[in-house]
Amino acid sequence: MTRNTAKGCFIAFEGGEGTGKSTQSRLLAEALRDRGESVEVTREPGGTAGAEAIRELLLHPPGEGWNAQSEALLFAAARADHVARLIRPMIEQGTFVVCDRFVDSSRAYQGGAGGLGDAAIQTLHAFGSGGLRPDYTILLEVDEERLSERLAARDGDVSDAIGGRSAQYHRAVARSFRDLADSDPDGFIIIDGMGSPEEVHARIVTALGPALDT
Ligand code: TYD
């Protein structure tokens, strides 16, 4: 893997619910700031005013909710705004962008578990966001049993429209992420998300290694 040298660097964290993406995004950003880098931490769906408004529609849908196609389009629309208004400008100005989820979440949730297929998601991404790929995509993996414990502790009975889907759906999401990573070994860094946040962070720093040196 090589980094976009002259410009900033775009790093995405991916994985199912409760795998530690938000914590690891924060820890990586702190480590990069300690090295003197300018860092923007953001998330999907969201990251801009428009995309945050779409997030609310997706996670707390009005009426009877979205069908699979509408859901995929809304994620792609949120991403298009996020890429155009925040991610691309930040990369252009030399900032590290650390994003909690990106297009591979749409590929795993809507394309894989949701049954729309990868080609449809890639088409939406090409149209909406010029097909932008992160420089590094870090897939965090945690055992299903450990995940249920973490999620029960974090969310209790309160979950959103997507987080609250069946165990079978979330198993399909995890499998899709793994299939995407296995079919593109250069495009993903798979990290064992078991253990303390500090242990997982150390694995990530080691895996990124010299790639982060500017
Ligand atoms: P969030 O609370 O950010 O999830 P997490 O549990 O990772 O903290 O909610 C985002 C939800 O949206 C999560 O269930 C995953 C889902 N999602 C998709 O289905 N497709 C996507 O493209 C993205 C970015 C998220």
JSON list of C-alpha atoms and ligand atoms in Angstrom, two decimals:
[
{"chain": "A", "resi": 1, "resn": "MET", "atom": "CA", "xyz": [0.00, 0.00, 0.00]},
{"chain": "A", "resi": 2, "resn": "THR", "atom": "CA", "xyz": [1.21, 3.45, -0.76]},
{"chain": "A", "resi": 3, "resn": "ARG", "atom": "CA", "xyz": [0.03, 6.72, 0.48]},
{"chain": "A", "resi": 4, "resn": "ASN", "atom": "CA", "xyz": [-1.00, 9.84, -1.43]},
{"chain": "A", "resi": 5, "resn": "THR", "atom": "CA", "xyz": [2.32, 11.50, -0.60]},
{"chain": "A", "resi": 6, "resn": "ALA", "atom": "CA", "xyz": [2.00, 15.16, -1.44]},
{"chain": "A", "resi": 7, "resn": "LYS", "atom": "CA", "xyz": [-1.44, 15.38, 0.11]},
{"chain": "A", "resi": 8, "resn": "GLY", "atom": "CA", "xyz": [-3.14, 14.30, 3.29]},
{"chain": "A", "resi": 9, "resn": "CYS", "atom": "CA", "xyz": [-4.00, 10.75, 4.11]},
{"chain": "A", "resi": 10, "resn": "PHE", "atom": "CA", "xyz": [-7.45, 9.20, 4.33]},
{"chain": "A", "resi": 11, "resn": "ILE", "atom": "CA", "xyz": [-7.91, 6.36, 6.82]},
{"chain": "A", "resi": 12, "resn": "ALA", "atom": "CA", "xyz": [-11.24, 4.57, 7.32]},
{"chain": "A", "resi": 13, "resn": "PHE", "atom": "CA", "xyz": [-12.23, 2.24, 10.14]},
{"chain": "A", "resi": 14, "resn": "GLU", "atom": "CA", "xyz": [-14.71, -0.48, 9.24]},
{"chain": "A", "resi": 15, "resn": "GLY", "atom": "CA", "xyz": [-16.44, -3.34, 11.03]},
{"chain": "A", "resi": 16, "resn": "GLY", "atom": "CA", "xyz": [-19.72, -4.28, 12.64]},
{"chain": "A", "resi": 17, "resn": "GLU", "atom": "CA", "xyz": [-21.38, -2.57, 15.58]},
{"chain": "A", "resi": 18, "resn": "GLY", "atom": "CA", "xyz": [-19.36, -2.54, 18.79]},
{"chain": "A", "resi": 19, "resn": "THR", "atom": "CA", "xyz": [-16.06, -3.50, 17.19]},
{"chain": "A", "resi": 20, "resn": "GLY", "atom": "CA", "xyz": [-14.39, -0.37, 18.59]},
{"chain": "A", "resi": 21, "resn": "LYS", "atom": "CA", "xyz": [-14.20, 1.86, 15.52]},
{"chain": "A", "resi": 22, "resn": "SER", "atom": "CA", "xyz": [-15.01, 5.11, 17.32]},
{"chain": "A", "resi": 23, "resn": "THR", "atom": "CA", "xyz": [-12.54, 4.46, 20.14]},
{"chain": "A", "resi": 24, "resn": "GLN", "atom": "CA", "xyz": [-9.80, 3.46, 17.70]},
{"chain": "A", "resi": 25, "resn": "SER", "atom": "CA", "xyz": [-10.48, 6.49, 15.47]},
{"chain": "A", "resi": 26, "resn": "ARG", "atom": "CA", "xyz": [-9.99, 8.72, 18.50]},
{"chain": "A", "resi": 27, "resn": "LEU", "atom": "CA", "xyz": [-6.82, 6.95, 19.68]},
{"chain": "A", "resi": 28, "resn": "LEU", "atom": "CA", "xyz": [-5.28, 7.03, 16.21]},
{"chain": "A", "resi": 29, "resn": "ALA", "atom": "CA", "xyz": [-6.10, 10.72, 15.85]},
{"chain": "A", "resi": 30, "resn": "GLU", "atom": "CA", "xyz": [-4.44, 11.46, 19.20]},
{"chain": "A", "resi": 31, "resn": "ALA", "atom": "CA", "xyz": [-1.33, 9.52, 18.16]},
{"chain": "A", "resi": 32, "resn": "LEU", "atom": "CA", "xyz": [-1.14, 11.42, 14.88]},
{"chain": "A", "resi": 33, "resn": "ARG", "atom": "CA", "xyz": [-1.61, 14.78, 16.61]},
{"chain": "A", "resi": 34, "resn": "ASP", "atom": "CA", "xyz": [1.21, 13.86, 18.98]},
{"chain": "A", "resi": 35, "resn": "ARG", "atom": "CA", "xyz": [3.39, 13.50, 15.90]},
{"chain": "A", "resi": 36, "resn": "GLY", "atom": "CA", "xyz": [2.43, 17.02, 14.87]},
{"chain": "A", "resi": 37, "resn": "GLU", "atom": "CA", "xyz": [-0.05, 16.09, 12.14]},
{"chain": "A", "resi": 38, "resn": "SER", "atom": "CA", "xyz": [-3.22, 17.99, 11.50]},
{"chain": "A", "resi": 39, "resn": "VAL", "atom": "CA", "xyz": [-6.10, 15.52, 11.88]},
{"chain": "A", "resi": 40, "resn": "GLU", "atom": "CA", "xyz": [-9.82, 15.60, 11.22]},
{"chain": "A", "resi": 41, "resn": "VAL", "atom": "CA", "xyz": [-11.94, 12.84, 12.80]},
{"chain": "A", "resi": 42, "resn": "THR", "atom": "CA", "xyz": [-15.27, 12.26, 11.15]},
{"chain": "A", "resi": 43, "resn": "ARG", "atom": "CA", "xyz": [-17.93, 9.58, 10.78]},
{"chain": "A", "resi": 44, "resn": "GLU", "atom": "CA", "xyz": [-20.53, 8.10, 8.48]},
{"chain": "A", "resi": 45, "resn": "PRO", "atom": "CA", "xyz": [-23.34, 8.48, 7.99]},
{"chain": "A", "resi": 46, "resn": "GLY", "atom": "CA", "xyz": [-22.66, 12.12, 8.88]},
{"chain": "A", "resi": 47, "resn": "GLY", "atom": "CA", "xyz": [-19.75, 14.50, 9.05]},
{"chain": "A", "resi": 48, "resn": "THR", "atom": "CA", "xyz": [-21.43, 17.51, 7.42]},
{"chain": "A", "resi": 49, "resn": "ALA", "atom": "CA", "xyz": [-24.70, 19.28, 8.25]},
{"chain": "A", "resi": 50, "resn": "GLY", "atom": "CA", "xyz": [-26.50, 17.70, 5.30]},
{"chain": "A", "resi": 51, "resn": "ALA", "atom": "CA", "xyz": [-25.12, 14.23, 5.93]},
{"chain": "A", "resi": 52, "resn": "GLU", "atom": "CA", "xyz": [-25.99, 14.45, 9.65]},
{"chain": "A", "resi": 53, "resn": "ALA", "atom": "CA", "xyz": [-29.59, 15.29, 8.65]},
{"chain": "A", "resi": 54, "resn": "ILE", "atom": "CA", "xyz": [-29.65, 12.23, 6.39]},
{"chain": "A", "resi": 55, "resn": "ARG", "atom": "CA", "xyz": [-28.16, 10.16, 9.27]},
{"chain": "A", "resi": 56, "resn": "GLU", "atom": "CA", "xyz": [-31.20, 10.99, 11.36]},
{"chain": "A", "resi": 57, "resn": "LEU", "atom": "CA", "xyz": [-33.50, 9.87, 8.52]},
{"chain": "A", "resi": 58, "resn": "LEU", "atom": "CA", "xyz": [-31.60, 6.59, 8.22]},
{"chain": "A", "resi": 59, "resn": "LEU", "atom": "CA", "xyz": [-31.26, 5.68, 11.87]},
{"chain": "A", "resi": 60, "resn": "HIS", "atom": "CA", "xyz": [-34.72, 6.92, 12.93]},
{"chain": "A", "resi": 61, "resn": "PRO", "atom": "CA", "xyz": [-36.79, 6.59, 9.77]},
{"chain": "A", "resi": 62, "resn": "PRO", "atom": "CA", "xyz": [-40.14, 8.30, 9.54]},
{"chain": "A", "resi": 63, "resn": "GLY", "atom": "CA", "xyz": [-43.20, 6.20, 8.77]},
{"chain": "A", "resi": 64, "resn": "GLU", "atom": "CA", "xyz": [-42.65, 2.61, 7.76]},
{"chain": "A", "resi": 65, "resn": "GLY", "atom": "CA", "xyz": [-38.95, 3.00, 7.01]},
{"chain": "A", "resi": 66, "resn": "TRP", "atom": "CA", "xyz": [-36.92, 2.71, 3.80]},
{"chain": "A", "resi": 67, "resn": "ASN", "atom": "CA", "xyz": [-36.75, -0.11, 1.34]},
{"chain": "A", "resi": 68, "resn": "ALA", "atom": "CA", "xyz": [-33.31, -1.50, 0.50]},
{"chain": "A", "resi": 69, "resn": "GLN", "atom": "CA", "xyz": [-32.81, 0.72, -2.54]},
{"chain": "A", "resi": 70, "resn": "SER", "atom": "CA", "xyz": [-33.88, 3.95, -0.79]},
{"chain": "A", "resi": 71, "resn": "GLU", "atom": "CA", "xyz": [-31.61, 3.12, 2.14]},
{"chain": "A", "resi": 72, "resn": "ALA", "atom": "CA", "xyz": [-28.60, 2.59, -0.16]},
{"chain": "A", "resi": 73, "resn": "LEU", "atom": "CA", "xyz": [-29.34, 5.84, -2.00]},
{"chain": "A", "resi": 74, "resn": "LEU", "atom": "CA", "xyz": [-29.57, 7.79, 1.25]},
{"chain": "A", "resi": 75, "resn": "PHE", "atom": "CA", "xyz": [-26.22, 6.43, 2.46]},
{"chain": "A", "resi": 76, "resn": "ALA", "atom": "CA", "xyz": [-24.70, 7.30, -0.92]},
{"chain": "A", "resi": 77, "resn": "ALA", "atom": "CA", "xyz": [-26.21, 10.80, -0.82]},
{"chain": "A", "resi": 78, "resn": "ALA", "atom": "CA", "xyz": [-24.87, 11.43, 2.68]},
{"chain": "A", "resi": 79, "resn": "ARG", "atom": "CA", "xyz": [-21.45, 10.18, 1.55]},
{"chain": "A", "resi": 80, "resn": "ALA", "atom": "CA", "xyz": [-21.45, 12.38, -1.56]},
{"chain": "A", "resi": 81, "resn": "ASP", "atom": "CA", "xyz": [-21.97, 15.50, 0.58]},
{"chain": "A", "resi": 82, "resn": "HIS", "atom": "CA", "xyz": [-19.37, 14.36, 3.12]},
{"chain": "A", "resi": 83, "resn": "VAL", "atom": "CA", "xyz": [-16.77, 13.66, 0.43]},
{"chain": "A", "resi": 84, "resn": "ALA", "atom": "CA", "xyz": [-17.37, 16.89, -1.51]},
{"chain": "A", "resi": 85, "resn": "ARG", "atom": "CA", "xyz": [-17.62, 19.26, 1.44]},
{"chain": "A", "resi": 86, "resn": "LEU", "atom": "CA", "xyz": [-15.24, 17.78, 4.00]},
{"chain": "A", "resi": 87, "resn": "ILE", "atom": "CA", "xyz": [-13.13, 14.77, 3.03]},
{"chain": "A", "resi": 88, "resn": "ARG", "atom": "CA", "xyz": [-11.71, 15.91, -0.33]},
{"chain": "A", "resi": 89, "resn": "PRO", "atom": "CA", "xyz": [-10.99, 19.49, 0.79]},
{"chain": "A", "resi": 90, "resn": "MET", "atom": "CA", "xyz": [-9.24, 18.22, 3.95]},
{"chain": "A", "resi": 91, "resn": "ILE", "atom": "CA", "xyz": [-7.09, 15.74, 1.99]},
{"chain": "A", "resi": 92, "resn": "GLU", "atom": "CA", "xyz": [-6.21, 18.48, -0.51]},
{"chain": "A", "resi": 93, "resn": "GLN", "atom": "CA", "xyz": [-4.97, 20.74, 2.28]},
{"chain": "A", "resi": 94, "resn": "GLY", "atom": "CA", "xyz": [-2.73, 18.02, 3.68]},
{"chain": "A", "resi": 95, "resn": "THR", "atom": "CA", "xyz": [-4.82, 16.91, 6.66]},
{"chain": "A", "resi": 96, "resn": "PHE", "atom": "CA", "xyz": [-5.12, 13.33, 7.92]},
{"chain": "A", "resi": 97, "resn": "VAL", "atom": "CA", "xyz": [-8.78, 12.35, 7.72]},
{"chain": "A", "resi": 98, "resn": "VAL", "atom": "CA", "xyz": [-9.79, 9.52, 10.07]},
{"chain": "A", "resi": 99, "resn": "CYS", "atom": "CA", "xyz": [-13.28, 8.31, 9.28]},
{"chain": "A", "resi": 100, "resn": "ASP", "atom": "CA", "xyz": [-15.49, 6.01, 11.37]},
{"chain": "A", "resi": 101, "resn": "ARG", "atom": "CA", "xyz": [-17.03, 3.92, 8.51]},
{"chain": "A", "resi": 102, "resn": "PHE", "atom": "CA", "xyz": [-16.96, 4.67, 4.78]},
{"chain": "A", "resi": 103, "resn": "VAL", "atom": "CA", "xyz": [-18.14, 3.02, 1.56]},
{"chain": "A", "resi": 104, "resn": "ASP", "atom": "CA", "xyz": [-17.23, -0.52, 2.65]},
{"chain": "A", "resi": 105, "resn": "SER", "atom": "CA", "xyz": [-19.99, -0.25, 5.26]},
{"chain": "A", "resi": 106, "resn": "SER", "atom": "CA", "xyz": [-22.46, 0.24, 2.40]},
{"chain": "A", "resi": 107, "resn": "ARG", "atom": "CA", "xyz": [-20.88, -2.70, 0.57]},
{"chain": "A", "resi": 108, "resn": "ALA", "atom": "CA", "xyz": [-21.21, -4.96, 3.64]},
{"chain": "A", "resi": 109, "resn": "TYR", "atom": "CA", "xyz": [-24.58, -3.78, 5.03]},
{"chain": "A", "resi": 110, "resn": "GLN", "atom": "CA", "xyz": [-26.60, -2.80, 1.94]},
{"chain": "A", "resi": 111, "resn": "GLY", "atom": "CA", "xyz": [-24.71, -4.71, -0.75]},
{"chain": "A", "resi": 112, "resn": "GLY", "atom": "CA", "xyz": [-24.00, -7.95, 1.16]},
{"chain": "A", "resi": 113, "resn": "ALA", "atom": "CA", "xyz": [-26.40, -8.37, 4.10]},
{"chain": "A", "resi": 114, "resn": "GLY", "atom": "CA", "xyz": [-29.09, -6.23, 2.42]},
{"chain": "A", "resi": 115, "resn": "GLY", "atom": "CA", "xyz": [-28.86, -8.23, -0.80]},
{"chain": "A", "resi": 116, "resn": "LEU", "atom": "CA", "xyz": [-28.32, -5.38, -3.30]},
{"chain": "A", "resi": 117, "resn": "GLY", "atom": "CA", "xyz": [-24.98, -6.73, -4.48]},
{"chain": "A", "resi": 118, "resn": "ASP", "atom": "CA", "xyz": [-21.61, -5.03, -4.73]},
{"chain": "A", "resi": 119, "resn": "ALA", "atom": "CA", "xyz": [-21.99, -3.68, -8.27]},
{"chain": "A", "resi": 120, "resn": "ALA", "atom": "CA", "xyz": [-24.99, -1.53, -7.31]},
{"chain": "A", "resi": 121, "resn": "ILE", "atom": "CA", "xyz": [-23.13, 0.02, -4.37]},
{"chain": "A", "resi": 122, "resn": "GLN", "atom": "CA", "xyz": [-20.02, 0.65, -6.46]},
{"chain": "A", "resi": 123, "resn": "THR", "atom": "CA", "xyz": [-22.16, 2.35, -9.12]},
{"chain": "A", "resi": 124, "resn": "LEU", "atom": "CA", "xyz": [-23.74, 4.66, -6.55]},
{"chain": "A", "resi": 125, "resn": "HIS", "atom": "CA", "xyz": [-20.31, 5.43, -5.10]},
{"chain": "A", "resi": 126, "resn": "ALA", "atom": "CA", "xyz": [-18.84, 6.18, -8.52]},
{"chain": "A", "resi": 127, "resn": "PHE", "atom": "CA", "xyz": [-21.68, 8.57, -9.27]},
{"chain": "A", "resi": 128, "resn": "GLY", "atom": "CA", "xyz": [-21.91, 10.21, -5.85]},
{"chain": "A", "resi": 129, "resn": "SER", "atom": "CA", "xyz": [-18.31, 10.38, -4.69]},
{"chain": "A", "resi": 130, "resn": "GLY", "atom": "CA", "xyz": [-16.16, 9.78, -7.77]},
{"chain": "A", "resi": 131, "resn": "GLY", "atom": "CA", "xyz": [-15.35, 6.32, -6.41]},
{"chain": "A", "resi": 132, "resn": "LEU", "atom": "CA", "xyz": [-13.02, 7.74, -3.74]},
{"chain": "A", "resi": 133, "resn": "ARG", "atom": "CA", "xyz": [-11.16, 5.03, -1.77]},
{"chain": "A", "resi": 134, "resn": "PRO", "atom": "CA", "xyz": [-9.37, 5.59, 1.52]},
{"chain": "A", "resi": 135, "resn": "ASP", "atom": "CA", "xyz": [-5.59, 5.25, 1.46]},
{"chain": "A", "resi": 136, "resn": "TYR", "atom": "CA", "xyz": [-6.00, 2.71, 4.27]},
{"chain": "A", "resi": 137, "resn": "THR", "atom": "CA", "xyz": [-9.06, 0.76, 5.34]},
{"chain": "A", "resi": 138, "resn": "ILE", "atom": "CA", "xyz": [-8.77, -0.88, 8.74]},
{"chain": "A", "resi": 139, "resn": "LEU", "atom": "CA", "xyz": [-11.24, -3.69, 9.38]},
{"chain": "A", "resi": 140, "resn": "LEU", "atom": "CA", "xyz": [-11.76, -4.39, 13.08]},
{"chain": "A", "resi": 141, "resn": "GLU", "atom": "CA", "xyz": [-12.92, -7.89, 13.89]},
{"chain": "A", "resi": 142, "resn": "VAL", "atom": "CA", "xyz": [-14.34, -9.07, 17.22]},
{"chain": "A", "resi": 143, "resn": "ASP", "atom": "CA", "xyz": [-15.90, -12.45, 18.17]},
{"chain": "A", "resi": 144, "resn": "GLU", "atom": "CA", "xyz": [-19.66, -12.55, 17.99]},
{"chain": "A", "resi": 145, "resn": "GLU", "atom": "CA", "xyz": [-19.97, -13.50, 21.66]},
{"chain": "A", "resi": 146, "resn": "ARG", "atom": "CA", "xyz": [-17.79, -10.63, 22.84]},
{"chain": "A", "resi": 147, "resn": "LEU", "atom": "CA", "xyz": [-19.71, -8.27, 20.57]},
{"chain": "A", "resi": 148, "resn": "SER", "atom": "CA", "xyz": [-23.08, -9.11, 22.13]},
{"chain": "A", "resi": 149, "resn": "GLU", "atom": "CA", "xyz": [-21.61, -8.38, 25.57]},
{"chain": "A", "resi": 150, "resn": "ARG", "atom": "CA", "xyz": [-20.20, -5.03, 24.42]},
{"chain": "A", "resi": 151, "resn": "LEU", "atom": "CA", "xyz": [-23.43, -4.04, 22.68]},
{"chain": "A", "resi": 152, "resn": "ALA", "atom": "CA", "xyz": [-25.59, -4.98, 25.66]},
{"chain": "A", "resi": 153, "resn": "ALA", "atom": "CA", "xyz": [-23.33, -2.81, 27.85]},
{"chain": "A", "resi": 154, "resn": "ARG", "atom": "CA", "xyz": [-23.35, 0.07, 25.35]},
{"chain": "A", "resi": 155, "resn": "ASP", "atom": "CA", "xyz": [-26.88, 0.16, 23.96]},
{"chain": "A", "resi": 156, "resn": "GLY", "atom": "CA", "xyz": [-29.02, -1.86, 26.40]},
{"chain": "A", "resi": 157, "resn": "ASP", "atom": "CA", "xyz": [-32.42, -2.13, 24.76]},
{"chain": "A", "resi": 158, "resn": "VAL", "atom": "CA", "xyz": [-31.98, 1.06, 22.76]},
{"chain": "A", "resi": 159, "resn": "SER", "atom": "CA", "xyz": [-30.72, 0.57, 19.24]},
{"chain": "A", "resi": 160, "resn": "ASP", "atom": "CA", "xyz": [-31.35, 2.31, 15.93]},
{"chain": "A", "resi": 161, "resn": "ALA", "atom": "CA", "xyz": [-33.12, 1.04, 12.83]},
{"chain": "A", "resi": 162, "resn": "ILE", "atom": "CA", "xyz": [-30.01, -0.71, 11.50]},
{"chain": "A", "resi": 163, "resn": "GLY", "atom": "CA", "xyz": [-28.24, -1.67, 14.73]},
{"chain": "A", "resi": 164, "resn": "GLY", "atom": "CA", "xyz": [-31.50, -3.28, 15.90]},
{"chain": "A", "resi": 165, "resn": "ARG", "atom": "CA", "xyz": [-31.70, -5.74, 12.99]},
{"chain": "A", "resi": 166, "resn": "SER", "atom": "CA", "xyz": [-31.49, -9.50, 13.56]},
{"chain": "A", "resi": 167, "resn": "ALA", "atom": "CA", "xyz": [-28.40, -11.40, 14.68]},
{"chain": "A", "resi": 168, "resn": "GLN", "atom": "CA", "xyz": [-28.55, -13.14, 11.30]},
{"chain": "A", "resi": 169, "resn": "TYR", "atom": "CA", "xyz": [-28.30, -9.78, 9.48]},
{"chain": "A", "resi": 170, "resn": "HIS", "atom": "CA", "xyz": [-25.31, -8.73, 11.58]},
{"chain": "A", "resi": 171, "resn": "ARG", "atom": "CA", "xyz": [-23.65, -12.11, 11.00]},
{"chain": "A", "resi": 172, "resn": "ALA", "atom": "CA", "xyz": [-24.08, -11.54, 7.26]},
{"chain": "A", "resi": 173, "resn": "VAL", "atom": "CA", "xyz": [-22.52, -8.07, 7.64]},
{"chain": "A", "resi": 174, "resn": "ALA", "atom": "CA", "xyz": [-19.46, -9.54, 9.40]},
{"chain": "A", "resi": 175, "resn": "ARG", "atom": "CA", "xyz": [-19.12, -12.21, 6.73]},
{"chain": "A", "resi": 176, "resn": "SER", "atom": "CA", "xyz": [-19.41, -9.61, 3.95]},
{"chain": "A", "resi": 177, "resn": "PHE", "atom": "CA", "xyz": [-16.69, -7.47, 5.50]},
{"chain": "A", "resi": 178, "resn": "ARG", "atom": "CA", "xyz": [-14.43, -10.51, 5.69]},
{"chain": "A", "resi": 179, "resn": "ASP", "atom": "CA", "xyz": [-15.18, -11.49, 2.08]},
{"chain": "A", "resi": 180, "resn": "LEU", "atom": "CA", "xyz": [-14.43, -7.96, 0.87]},
{"chain": "A", "resi": 181, "resn": "ALA", "atom": "CA", "xyz": [-11.12, -7.96, 2.74]},
{"chain": "A", "resi": 182, "resn": "ASP", "atom": "CA", "xyz": [-10.15, -11.46, 1.59]},
{"chain": "A", "resi": 183, "resn": "SER", "atom": "CA", "xyz": [-10.82, -10.58, -2.02]},
{"chain": "A", "resi": 184, "resn": "ASP", "atom": "CA", "xyz": [-8.72, -7.39, -1.80]},
{"chain": "A", "resi": 185, "resn": "PRO", "atom": "CA", "xyz": [-5.78, -8.07, 0.54]},
{"chain": "A", "resi": 186, "resn": "ASP", "atom": "CA", "xyz": [-3.95, -4.90, -0.54]},
{"chain": "A", "resi": 187, "resn": "GLY", "atom": "CA", "xyz": [-7.00, -2.77, 0.14]},
{"chain": "A", "resi": 188, "resn": "PHE", "atom": "CA", "xyz": [-7.65, -3.79, 3.74]},
{"chain": "A", "resi": 189, "resn": "ILE", "atom": "CA", "xyz": [-5.73, -4.12, 6.98]},
{"chain": "A", "resi": 190, "resn": "ILE", "atom": "CA", "xyz": [-7.51, -6.67, 9.17]},
{"chain": "A", "resi": 191, "resn": "ILE", "atom": "CA", "xyz": [-7.02, -6.03, 12.88]},
{"chain": "A", "resi": 192, "resn": "ASP", "atom": "CA", "xyz": [-7.99, -8.29, 15.75]},
{"chain": "A", "resi": 193, "resn": "GLY", "atom": "CA", "xyz": [-10.28, -6.08, 17.83]},
{"chain": "A", "resi": 194, "resn": "MET", "atom": "CA", "xyz": [-10.18, -8.30, 20.93]},
{"chain": "A", "resi": 195, "resn": "GLY", "atom": "CA", "xyz": [-8.44, -6.97, 24.02]},
{"chain": "A", "resi": 196, "resn": "SER", "atom": "CA", "xyz": [-8.15, -3.55, 25.61]},
{"chain": "A", "resi": 197, "resn": "PRO", "atom": "CA", "xyz": [-8.44, -0.38, 23.50]},
{"chain": "A", "resi": 198, "resn": "GLU", "atom": "CA", "xyz": [-4.71, 0.24, 24.06]},
{"chain": "A", "resi": 199, "resn": "GLU", "atom": "CA", "xyz": [-3.78, -3.26, 22.86]},
{"chain": "A", "resi": 200, "resn": "VAL", "atom": "CA", "xyz": [-5.86, -2.85, 19.71]},
{"chain": "A", "resi": 201, "resn": "HIS", "atom": "CA", "xyz": [-4.43, 0.63, 19.12]},
{"chain": "A", "resi": 202, "resn": "ALA", "atom": "CA", "xyz": [-0.88, -0.76, 19.36]},
{"chain": "A", "resi": 203, "resn": "ARG", "atom": "CA", "xyz": [-1.74, -3.37, 16.70]},
{"chain": "A", "resi": 204, "resn": "ILE", "atom": "CA", "xyz": [-3.05, -0.65, 14.41]},
{"chain": "A", "resi": 205, "resn": "VAL", "atom": "CA", "xyz": [0.04, 1.55, 14.80]},
{"chain": "A", "resi": 206, "resn": "THR", "atom": "CA", "xyz": [2.27, -1.44, 14.09]},
{"chain": "A", "resi": 207, "resn": "ALA", "atom": "CA", "xyz": [0.25, -2.41, 11.02]},
{"chain": "A", "resi": 208, "resn": "LEU", "atom": "CA", "xyz": [0.26, 1.11, 9.60]},
{"chain": "A", "resi": 209, "resn": "GLY", "atom": "CA", "xyz": [3.93, 1.40, 10.50]},
{"chain": "A", "resi": 210, "resn": "PRO", "atom": "CA", "xyz": [6.13, 3.55, 8.31]},
{"chain": "A", "resi": 211, "resn": "ALA", "atom": "CA", "xyz": [3.17, 4.39, 6.10]},
{"chain": "A", "resi": 212, "resn": "LEU", "atom": "CA", "xyz": [2.33, 7.11, 8.58]},
{"chain": "A", "resi": 213, "resn": "ASP", "atom": "CA", "xyz": [5.74, 8.76, 8.53]},
{"chain": "A", "resi": 214, "resn": "THR", "atom": "CA", "xyz": [5.71, 11.95, 6.56]},
{"chain": "B", "resi": 1, "resn": "TYD", "atom": "P1", "xyz": [-23.53, 4.21, 14.28]},
{"chain": "B", "resi": 1, "resn": "TYD", "atom": "O1", "xyz": [-24.21, 4.51, 15.55]},
{"chain": "B", "resi": 1, "resn": "TYD", "atom": "O2", "xyz": [-22.56, 5.19, 13.77]},
{"chain": "B", "resi": 1, "resn": "TYD", "atom": "O3", "xyz": [-22.92, 2.75, 14.28]},
{"chain": "B", "resi": 1, "resn": "TYD", "atom": "P2", "xyz": [-21.89, 2.03, 15.22]},
{"chain": "B", "resi": 1, "resn": "TYD", "atom": "O4", "xyz": [-22.64, 0.95, 15.86]},
{"chain": "B", "resi": 1, "resn": "TYD", "atom": "O5", "xyz": [-20.84, 1.59, 14.28]},
{"chain": "B", "resi": 1, "resn": "TYD", "atom": "O6", "xyz": [-21.43, 3.02, 16.23]},
{"chain": "B", "resi": 1, "resn": "TYD", "atom": "O7", "xyz": [-24.69, 3.95, 13.21]},
{"chain": "B", "resi": 1, "resn": "TYD", "atom": "C1", "xyz": [-24.42, 3.72, 11.94]},
{"chain": "B", "resi": 1, "resn": "TYD", "atom": "C2", "xyz": [-25.29, 2.57, 11.46]},
{"chain": "B", "resi": 1, "resn": "TYD", "atom": "O8", "xyz": [-25.45, 2.69, 10.06]},
{"chain": "B", "resi": 1, "resn": "TYD", "atom": "C3", "xyz": [-24.69, 1.21, 11.73]},
{"chain": "B", "resi": 1, "resn": "TYD", "atom": "O9", "xyz": [-25.72, 0.31, 12.08]},
{"chain": "B", "resi": 1, "resn": "TYD", "atom": "C4", "xyz": [-24.13, 0.81, 10.39]},
{"chain": "B", "resi": 1, "resn": "TYD", "atom": "C5", "xyz": [-25.04, 1.49, 9.42]},
{"chain": "B", "resi": 1, "resn": "TYD", "atom": "N1", "xyz": [-24.42, 1.83, 8.12]},
{"chain": "B", "resi": 1, "resn": "TYD", "atom": "C6", "xyz": [-24.87, 1.20, 6.97]},
{"chain": "B", "resi": 1, "resn": "TYD", "atom": "O10", "xyz": [-25.76, 0.34, 7.04]},
{"chain": "B", "resi": 1, "resn": "TYD", "atom": "N2", "xyz": [-24.33, 1.56, 5.77]},
{"chain": "B", "resi": 1, "resn": "TYD", "atom": "C7", "xyz": [-23.37, 2.53, 5.66]},
{"chain": "B", "resi": 1, "resn": "TYD", "atom": "O11", "xyz": [-22.91, 2.83, 4.54]},
{"chain": "B", "resi": 1, "resn": "TYD", "atom": "C8", "xyz": [-22.91, 3.17, 6.85]},
{"chain": "B", "resi": 1, "resn": "TYD", "atom": "C9", "xyz": [-21.86, 4.24, 6.77]},
{"chain": "B", "resi": 1, "resn": "TYD", "atom": "C10", "xyz": [-23.47, 2.80, 8.08]}
]
